[in-house]
Short mmCIF file of C-alpha atoms and ligand atoms in Angstrom, two decimals:
data_model
loop_
_atom_site.label_atom_id
_atom_site.label_comp_id
_atom_site.label_asym_id
_atom_site.label_seq_id
_atom_site.Cartn_x
_atom_site.Cartn_y
_atom_site.Cartn_z
CA MET A 1163 11.16 16.38 -20.48
CA SER A 1164 12.17 13.70 -17.99
CA GLU A 1165 11.36 10.08 -18.75
CA CYS A 1166 11.12 9.32 -15.03
CA LEU A 1167 7.49 8.82 -13.97
CA PHE A 1168 7.93 10.27 -10.49
CA CYS A 1169 9.98 13.24 -11.76
CA ARG A 1170 7.03 13.96 -14.06
CA ILE A 1171 4.58 13.70 -11.14
CA ALA A 1172 6.81 16.04 -9.08
CA ALA A 1173 6.84 18.49 -11.99
CA GLY A 1174 3.03 18.38 -12.30
CA GLU A 1175 3.22 16.86 -15.80
CA ILE A 1176 1.38 13.70 -14.74
CA PRO A 1177 -1.57 14.01 -12.35
CA ALA A 1178 -1.49 12.54 -8.86
CA THR A 1179 -3.56 13.02 -5.74
CA LEU A 1180 -1.32 15.12 -3.52
CA VAL A 1181 -1.50 14.40 0.21
CA ALA A 1182 1.28 16.59 1.65
CA GLU A 1183 4.47 18.34 0.64
CA ASN A 1184 7.47 20.17 1.96
CA ASP A 1185 10.27 22.09 0.24
CA GLN A 1186 12.07 18.99 -0.90
CA ALA A 1187 9.52 16.17 -0.99
CA ILE A 1188 5.94 15.42 -2.01
CA ALA A 1189 3.45 12.76 -0.92
CA PHE A 1190 0.68 11.38 -3.13
CA GLN A 1191 -1.76 8.48 -3.20
CA ASP A 1192 -0.46 5.21 -4.65
CA VAL A 1193 -2.49 4.45 -7.79
CA ASN A 1194 -2.75 0.75 -6.80
CA PRO A 1195 -3.23 0.82 -3.01
CA GLN A 1196 -2.33 -2.29 -1.01
CA ALA A 1197 -3.81 -0.99 2.25
CA PRO A 1198 -6.56 1.48 3.23
CA VAL A 1199 -3.81 4.10 3.54
CA HIS A 1200 -1.08 3.79 0.90
CA VAL A 1201 0.83 6.97 0.19
CA LEU A 1202 4.12 7.42 -1.65
CA VAL A 1203 6.65 9.98 -0.45
CA ILE A 1204 9.30 11.04 -2.96
CA PRO A 1205 12.11 13.58 -3.10
CA ARG A 1206 11.45 16.29 -5.70
CA ALA A 1207 14.99 15.71 -6.98
CA HIS A 1208 15.77 12.54 -8.86
CA HIS A 1209 17.61 9.75 -7.04
CA SER A 1210 17.26 6.20 -8.26
CA ASP A 1211 16.72 4.59 -4.85
CA VAL A 1212 17.05 5.28 -1.14
CA SER A 1213 20.69 4.16 -0.96
CA GLU A 1214 21.70 6.51 -3.73
CA MET A 1215 19.68 9.34 -2.14
CA VAL A 1216 21.29 8.87 1.29
CA ALA A 1217 24.77 8.77 -0.25
CA ALA A 1218 24.16 11.86 -2.38
CA ASP A 1219 22.12 13.99 0.02
CA PRO A 1220 21.49 12.69 3.56
CA LEU A 1221 19.62 15.85 4.55
CA LEU A 1222 17.19 15.25 1.69
CA ALA A 1223 16.62 11.73 3.01
CA GLY A 1224 15.71 13.34 6.33
CA GLN A 1225 13.18 15.57 4.60
CA VAL A 1226 11.58 12.51 2.97
CA LEU A 1227 11.37 10.71 6.33
CA ALA A 1228 9.96 13.81 8.03
CA LEU A 1229 7.23 14.08 5.42
CA ALA A 1230 6.46 10.35 5.72
CA ALA A 1231 5.98 10.73 9.48
CA GLU A 1232 3.76 13.78 8.87
CA VAL A 1233 1.64 11.78 6.42
CA ALA A 1234 1.24 8.95 8.95
CA GLU A 1235 0.02 11.42 11.56
CA GLN A 1236 -2.25 13.24 9.10
CA GLU A 1237 -3.77 9.93 7.93
CA GLY A 1238 -4.54 8.84 11.51
CA LEU A 1239 -2.05 5.98 11.70
CA ALA A 1240 -1.14 6.46 15.37
CA ASP A 1241 -1.85 2.74 15.98
CA GLY A 1242 0.89 1.74 13.59
CA TYR A 1243 2.06 1.94 10.04
CA ARG A 1244 4.72 0.53 7.78
CA LEU A 1245 7.36 2.58 5.99
CA VAL A 1246 8.92 0.67 3.08
CA PHE A 1247 11.63 1.56 0.58
CA ASN A 1248 11.75 -1.25 -1.96
CA THR A 1249 15.34 -1.02 -3.18
CA GLY A 1250 16.38 -2.87 -6.30
CA ALA A 1251 14.44 -5.10 -8.66
CA LYS A 1252 14.89 -8.15 -6.43
CA ALA A 1253 13.08 -6.30 -3.64
CA GLY A 1254 10.22 -5.37 -5.93
CA GLN A 1255 11.26 -1.85 -6.86
CA SER A 1256 9.50 -0.99 -10.11
CA VAL A 1257 9.92 2.80 -10.25
CA PHE A 1258 13.56 3.85 -10.05
CA HIS A 1259 13.01 7.19 -8.32
CA ALA A 1260 13.45 6.84 -4.55
CA HIS A 1261 10.14 6.56 -2.73
CA ALA A 1262 8.79 5.53 0.64
CA HIS A 1263 5.54 3.62 0.86
CA VAL A 1264 3.51 4.75 3.90
CA MET A 1265 1.01 1.96 4.54
CA GLY A 1266 -1.56 1.42 7.26
CA GLY A 1267 -5.20 1.26 8.19
CA ARG A 1268 -5.25 -2.54 8.52
CA ASP A 1269 -3.26 -5.21 10.36
CA LEU A 1270 0.05 -5.69 8.55
CA THR A 1271 1.62 -9.14 8.72
CA TRP A 1272 5.30 -9.88 9.16
CA PRO A 1273 7.44 -11.01 7.43
CA PRO A 1274 6.26 -9.37 4.20
CA GLY A 1275 6.39 -11.50 1.04
P1 LIG B 111 7.79 0.07 -6.11
O1 LIG B 111 7.26 -1.20 -6.72
O2 LIG B 111 8.29 -0.05 -4.72
O3 LIG B 111 8.81 0.70 -7.03
O4 LIG B 111 6.57 1.07 -6.00
C1 LIG B 111 6.08 1.79 -7.08
C2 LIG B 111 4.68 2.18 -6.71
O5 LIG B 111 4.28 3.20 -7.60
C3 LIG B 111 3.65 1.05 -6.85
O6 LIG B 111 3.03 0.83 -5.59
C4 LIG B 111 2.66 1.59 -7.90
O7 LIG B 111 1.33 1.24 -7.60
C5 LIG B 111 2.89 3.08 -7.80
N1 LIG B 111 2.57 3.84 -8.99
C6 LIG B 111 2.92 3.55 -10.28
N2 LIG B 111 2.48 4.52 -11.10
C7 LIG B 111 1.86 5.44 -10.32
C8 LIG B 111 1.19 6.67 -10.60
N3 LIG B 111 1.08 7.18 -11.84
N4 LIG B 111 0.64 7.36 -9.56
C9 LIG B 111 0.73 6.86 -8.30
N5 LIG B 111 1.36 5.71 -7.98
C10 LIG B 111 1.91 5.01 -8.98
#
């Protein structure tokens, strides 16, 4: 059994609220939302962060981005949304399985903290 939290969610071993999926990626609600819409999009396959995913499998990265855009449309974020890949501990990454945060539903300030 994998020790990676998001691998376990992708395998259905840990529950999550699924929002959308495609062959290679799944989207689920963030357990600690920072905006009215806060969805995580992850590859089903394990990659530690977005840089490693792009280097290993750029087509997979495209599948993740495609699903993120689909989630934004499905969640009614036509007015704007933020797509964030925290990459590395210094950037706030806490789960080392590549994931995009899809955030929206409120005004989002810039620059982020
Ligand atoms: P990051 O800090 O960029 O690595 O983002 C990790 C995200 O995973 C955080 O926003 C957490 O709230 C979220 N998270 C952690 N555990 C779970 C879980 N079991 N289900 C859904 N989201 C989670």
